């Protein structure tokens, strides 16, 4: 089983959206040998997904209401086969604890929508959706 980990800052917007979008695509394609998780570099407690992240995904039929933020751990890094960071800065921060061979910046850098309007979150969602086929291609190499 291959393990993919998405990483952003607070694990309330980008990485949980990426996790849910990839899981939905894997389910649609009946791909069962890939697991997906997400975490943040600077998580404050067990926060829910941001309201606009929930709404942006709900528009695509995906429910992330049950998400709670998770602080990244060394164990998560060690267990992941692929770590997709939302920005170069996230990958730089992980270089101290992760094998660089498993660190990847998203095919399109995903700016932080935190605090933005629903339209900003929709744009974020759509950028992540554009990345999903490229991520699957990378994982299947």
Backbone as a ProteinNet text record, in pm:
[ID]
protein_1_A
[PRIMARY]
XXXXXXXXXXXXXXXXXXXXXXXXXXXXXXXXXXXXXXXXXXXXXXXXXXXXXXXXXXXXXXXXXXXXXXXXXXXXXXXXXXXXXXXXXXXXXXXXXXXXXXXXXXXXXXXXXXXXXXXXXXXXXXXXXXXXXXXXXXXXX
[TERTIARY]
85.2	0	88.6	67.9	141	68.4	147.2	88.7	125.9	22.6	40.2	0.7	83.1	54.9	56.1	-51.9	-58.4	-27.8	53.1	94.9	70.3	12.5	-0.3	35	-9.8	27.5	-58.2	-188.7	-274.5	-361.8	-361.6	-442	-591.9	-636.9	-780.3	-835.2	-748	-793.8	-738.8	-615.5	-560.2	-537.6	-463.2	-430.3	-552.5	-650.1	-768.2	-851.3	-851.4	-920.7	-851	-719.1	-643.3	-665.2	-661.3	-684.6	-820.8	-924.5	-1060.4	-1078.3	-1021.1	-1033.1	-962	-842.3	-771.2	-844	-892.9	-968.3	-1089.9	-1159	-1276.2	-1236.2	-1123.8	-1077	-1033.5	-964.3	-923.2	-1046.2	-1146.4	-1270.4	-1339.4	-1343.6	-1406.5	-1336.8	-1204.4	-1125.8	-1108.1	-1166.9	-1156.1	-1009.8	-928.5	-788	-782.3	-742.3	-748	-611.2	-503.8	-370	-297.3	-372.1	-314.1	-395	-325.8	-393.8	-351.2	-439.7	-417.6	-446.7	-360.6	-379.4	-333.2	-354.6	-307.7	-267	-181.5	-133.6	-83.9	-60.7	-12.4	116.1	191	317	296	187.3	161.5	13.8	-22.9	-162.9	-194	-308.3	-354.1	-471.5	-443.3	-549.6	-611.7	-720.5	-792.9	-902.5	-863.5	-958.3	-1032.8	-1157.5	-1229.8	-1178.4	-1218.8	-1189.5	-1258	-1196.5	-1255.8	-1391.1	-1479.3	-1616.5	-1619	-1536.5	-1537.2	-1474.4	-1381.5	-1328.3	-1439.7	-1516.3	-1629.8	-1728.8	-1762.4	-1860.1	-1808.6	-1681.4	-1624.2	-1624.9	-1597	-1598.7	-1740.5	-1828	-1968.2	-2026.9	-1983.2	-2029.5	-1991.4	-1890.1	-1848.2	-1899.7	-1981.6	-2037.5	-1948.9	-1847.6	-1754.3	-1778	-1786.4	-1813.6	-1687.7	-1638.2	-1523.7	-1560.6	-1689.8	-1734.8	-1668.2	-1636.1	-1577.5	-1427.4	-1365.1	-1219	-1177.7	-1070	-1004.5	-856.5	-797.8	-658.7	-562.9	-454.3	-352.5	-215.3	-138.6	0	85.8	169.3	257.2	354.8	385.2	480.1	588.7	697.9	807.3	756.8	672.6	618.4	537	456	377.7	470.1	574.4	672.3	740.8	783.1	852.5	764	636.3	544.9	496.3	506.6	458.4	557.5	504.1	587.3	604.2	500.9	500.9	442.9	512.9	463.6	449.1	325.5	297.6	270.5	359.1	350	278.5	199.4	124	214.6	329.1	424.7	567.2	660.9	803.3	844.4	787.2	821.5	788.9	677.9	641.8	744.7	786.3	888	1019.8	1058	1182.1	1177.3	1063.3	1049	1059.3	1021.2	1022.7	1156.8	1245.8	1373.8	1454.7	1434.6	1509	1468.7	1345.3	1299.5	1257.3	1259.3	1210.2	1316.5	1316.7	1400.2	1353.6	1445.2	1408	1346.5	1377	1322.8	1173	1113.7	968.5	895	969.5	909.2	882.3	760.7	723.1	637.7	665.3	575.9	460.6	340.3	225.3	260.1	208.6	239.3	210.6	113.8	84.9	86.7	168.8	168.9	29.4	-12.2	-147.9	-141.5	-175.6	-172.7	-274.3	-243.9	-329.8	-457.6	-574.3	-699.6	-752.4	-681.5	-732.3	-783.7	-906.7	-966.9	-1028.3	-1013.8	-1065.7	-1213.1	-1267.8	-1408.3	-1427.7	-1552.8	-1583.3	-1523.6	-1522.1	-1462.1	-1312.5	-1244.1	-1101.5	-1082.9	-1169.8	-1163.5	-1198.4	-1293.1	-1326.2	-1205.4	-1136.4	-1015.9	-910	-894	-799.8	-839	-965.9	-1017.8	-989.2	-1016.1	-997.8	-851	-761.1	-617.2	-575.2	-626	-594.2	-648.4	-769.8	-829.6	-744.9	-685.4	-597.1	-474.4	-431.9	-311.2	-334.2	-457.2	-485.4	-436.4	-465.9	-415	-262	-196.9	-49.9	6.6	-60.5	-17.9	-31.5	-143.5	-163.3	-60	-27.7	74.7	209.1	243.9	370.2	375.2	266.9	262	268.5	221	219.8	349.5	443.8	571.9	649.7
-118.7	0	123.5	210.6	337.4	439.3	520.9	622.1	761.4	843.3	982.4	1071.3	1172.2	1269.2	1408.9	1483.2	1622.6	1711	1815.8	1904	2050	2122.1	2267.4	2326.6	2444.9	2509.7	2461.9	2484.1	2455.9	2333.2	2266.3	2146.2	2171.6	2292.1	2321.3	2361.8	2387.1	2434.4	2346.2	2373.4	2311.8	2162	2118.4	1975.5	1886.8	1925.4	1839.3	1838.7	1951.3	1953.7	1859.3	1864.2	1776.3	1629.8	1600.6	1463.4	1413	1492.1	1450.5	1438.6	1531.9	1527.3	1405.7	1373.7	1256.2	1128.4	1122.1	1003.3	981.4	1089	1077.6	1024.3	1072.1	1026.5	880.2	841.6	701.6	611.6	655.2	578.7	565.7	675.6	676.5	579	572.1	484.4	344.3	320.6	192	153.1	251.7	227.7	206.4	86.4	48.6	39.4	53.5	32.5	162.9	271.4	400.5	456.2	491.2	557.6	704.2	788.2	932.9	991.9	1084.5	1153.6	1297.8	1379.2	1517.5	1562.7	1664.6	1718.8	1860.8	1930	2066.8	2086.1	2187.8	2220	2301.7	2376.8	2464.6	2455.7	2343.1	2316	2368.6	2433.3	2485.1	2401.3	2302.8	2216.9	2131.4	2068.3	1984.9	2067.9	2153.7	2245.3	2174.8	2213.9	2158.7	2221.3	2163.1	2225.2	2361.2	2456.9	2590.8	2583.4	2672.2	2671.3	2678.7	2765.5	2779.1	2659	2589.7	2465.2	2361	2352.1	2259.1	2291.1	2420.1	2461.4	2438.2	2469.3	2452.1	2305.3	2215.5	2073.2	2018.8	2072.3	2028.4	2049.7	2155.4	2182.8	2071.7	1993.4	1881.5	1748.1	1753.9	1631.4	1564.2	1635.6	1578.7	1643.4	1560.2	1607.6	1595.6	1710.4	1707.2	1766	1764.1	1818.3	1749.4	1621.7	1547.6	1565.3	1643.8	1661.5	1738.4	1692.5	1770.7	1778.9	1893.8	1917.9	1827.2	1791.7	1702.6	1765.7	1771.3	1818.7	1709.2	1744.6	1645.6	1591.2	1462.6	1398.4	1328.9	1299.7	1226.3	1090.3	1026.8	896.5	906.5	1010.8	1029.3	1047.6	1125.9	1150.3	1019.7	943.1	817.1	716.1	713.3	614.8	652	778.9	823.1	785.2	746.9	721.8	849.4	932.3	1058.8	1166.3	1278.1	1391.6	1508.7	1549.7	1661.5	1785.6	1884.3	2010.3	2113.8	2197.6	2298.5	2407.7	2432.2	2532.9	2482.3	2548.4	2515.9	2534.8	2636.2	2665.8	2547	2481.5	2364.2	2252.4	2230.8	2127.4	2162.8	2289.5	2333.4	2302.9	2328.8	2305.4	2157.1	2070.3	1926.3	1860	1929.6	1868.6	1821.2	1882.4	1842.6	1703.9	1661.1	1531.8	1432.8	1474.7	1386.6	1362.4	1242.7	1208.2	1293.3	1370.3	1460.6	1386.6	1258.3	1179.7	1159	1181.3	1164.5	1297.4	1409.4	1542.8	1600.8	1646.7	1707.2	1830.4	1936.4	2051.8	2017.3	2057.9	2033.7	2081.3	2014.1	2054.4	2202	2257.5	2401.1	2445.7	2546.5	2592.7	2639.5	2603.2	2632.8	2740.3	2865.6	2973	2947.2	2996.6	2975.4	3058.3	2992.5	3067	3114.4	3080.7	3105.3	3248.5	3260.8	3391.9	3452.2	3384.2	3436.6	3404.8	3460.9	3439	3297.5	3258.6	3128.4	3117.6	3226.3	3223.1	3192.7	3243.7	3214.6	3065	3007.4	2863.7	2780	2827.4	2756.6	2753.4	2866.3	2873.5	2776.8	2771.3	2678.3	2534.3	2501.8	2367.5	2331.2	2424.4	2396.4	2375.1	2450.2	2429.8	2291.6	2251.9	2118.8	2012.2	2031.1	1933.7	1917.8	2027.2	2020.2	1934	1931.2	1858.2	1708	1666.6	1526.5	1428.7	1449.1	1354.7	1348.8	1462.7	1466.4	1392.8	1404.3	1332.4	1182.2	1140	996.9	944.5	1024.5	985.1	967.2	1059.7	1053.6	928.2	899.6	786.3	653.3	651.4	526.4	503.1	599.2	584.3	466.2
0	0	0	-97.3	-102.2	-15.4	55.8	143.8	95.7	77	36.3	153	178.3	284.1	222.6	241.8	199.3	319.4	296.3	405.8	369.3	465.4	454.3	591	618.6	744.6	861	854.2	969.2	958.7	843.5	819.5	839.5	797.7	802.3	665.3	569.4	437.5	325.3	285.1	164.4	175.2	276.3	281.2	304.8	389.7	399.4	270.4	198.3	69.5	-28.5	-32.4	-122	-84.8	44.8	91.3	43.5	66.1	30.1	-121.1	-196	-341.9	-399.8	-347.8	-397.9	-357.4	-234.2	-192	-281.9	-316	-403.4	-540.9	-593.5	-724.8	-719.5	-612.8	-597.1	-590	-516.3	-503.5	-639.4	-713.1	-845.5	-940.4	-929.5	-1017.2	-959	-841.5	-772.4	-747.1	-708.2	-673.1	-522.2	-482.2	-341.1	-273.9	-351.2	-294.5	-261	-245.2	-207.1	-90.5	17.4	129.4	131.9	181.8	178.5	315.6	357.9	484.8	466.1	567.9	562.6	701.4	704.8	832	808.9	919.4	911.5	988.5	950	1016.9	1143.6	1151.3	1266.6	1304.1	1361.2	1394.3	1533.5	1546.4	1675.7	1723.1	1807.4	1859.8	1751.2	1784.8	1688.6	1623.8	1532.6	1468.5	1355.6	1331.7	1217	1087.3	976.6	847.3	843.5	776.5	769.6	698.5	738.1	685.2	532.9	474.9	329.5	259	324.8	267.6	262.3	369.8	374.6	262.7	248.2	146.5	4.6	-19.6	-153.9	-195.4	-100.4	-134.2	-141.2	-58.6	-62.1	-201.5	-269	-405.7	-503.2	-469.8	-555.5	-502	-397.5	-340.7	-238.2	-188.7	-90.7	45.1	148.5	284.3	370.4	420.7	512.9	649	681.2	809.9	928.6	916.6	1027.8	1044.3	957	963.7	1089	1152.8	1258.4	1224.9	1251.9	1213.6	1289.8	1221.4	1276.5	1257.8	1364.9	1358.5	1296.7	1201.5	1139.5	1243.4	1232.3	1323.3	1241.3	1306.5	1241.4	1194	1273.2	1234.6	1104.9	1092.9	969.8	850	869.3	762.8	723.8	824.2	797.5	725.1	760.6	703	563.1	526.6	395.1	285.5	172	54.1	-28.1	-27.1	-100.9	-10.4	-0.2	77.2	-19.6	-41.2	-130.9	-47.7	-63.5	10.7	-75.3	-11.4	-85.2	-142.1	-75.3	-122.9	-102.6	-168.5	-150.1	-4.6	58.9	198.3	289.5	264.3	344.3	325.2	201.5	175.2	242.4	235.6	301.3	450.8	512.2	655.9	690.3	598.8	626	596.7	527.2	489.6	609.9	724.4	844.5	893.6	863.8	916.7	808.4	682.1	575.5	469.8	416	302.2	183.6	126.1	16.5	-101.6	-116.1	-226.5	-219.3	-102.4	-90	-81.3	-84.6	-75	-213.7	-235.5	-363.2	-336.6	-411.6	-408.8	-503	-468.7	-556	-697.2	-801.1	-939	-966.4	-897.1	-900.3	-755.3	-720.8	-581.1	-543.6	-424.3	-378.6	-270.3	-303.5	-203.3	-91.9	26.3	142.8	130.2	129	118.4	253.4	361.7	496.9	512	558.3	578.7	454.2	340.9	215.2	195.1	90.1	55.7	0.8	-14.3	-73.4	-213.4	-288.9	-422.8	-417	-315.7	-298	-271.1	-190.7	-161.4	-283.9	-362.8	-487.4	-580.3	-590.1	-673.5	-621.4	-490.8	-428	-461.2	-442.2	-473	-618.1	-708.4	-850.9	-886	-822.2	-845	-795.7	-679.9	-627	-722.1	-770.9	-863.2	-989.4	-1036.8	-1153.6	-1124	-999.5	-960.4	-944	-917.5	-884.2	-991.5	-1121	-1221.4	-1224.8	-1204.1	-1204.5	-1083.3	-970.3	-849.8	-872.5	-927.3	-953.7	-1052.2	-1152	-1249.2	-1178.5	-1090.4	-1016.2	-929.2	-860.6	-768.2	-842.8	-965	-1042.1	-1118.1	-1114.9	-1186.6	-1132.7
[MASK]
+++++++++++++++++++++++++++++++++++++++++++++++++++++++++++++++++++++++++++++++++++++++++++++++++++++++++++++++++++++++++++++++++++++++++++++

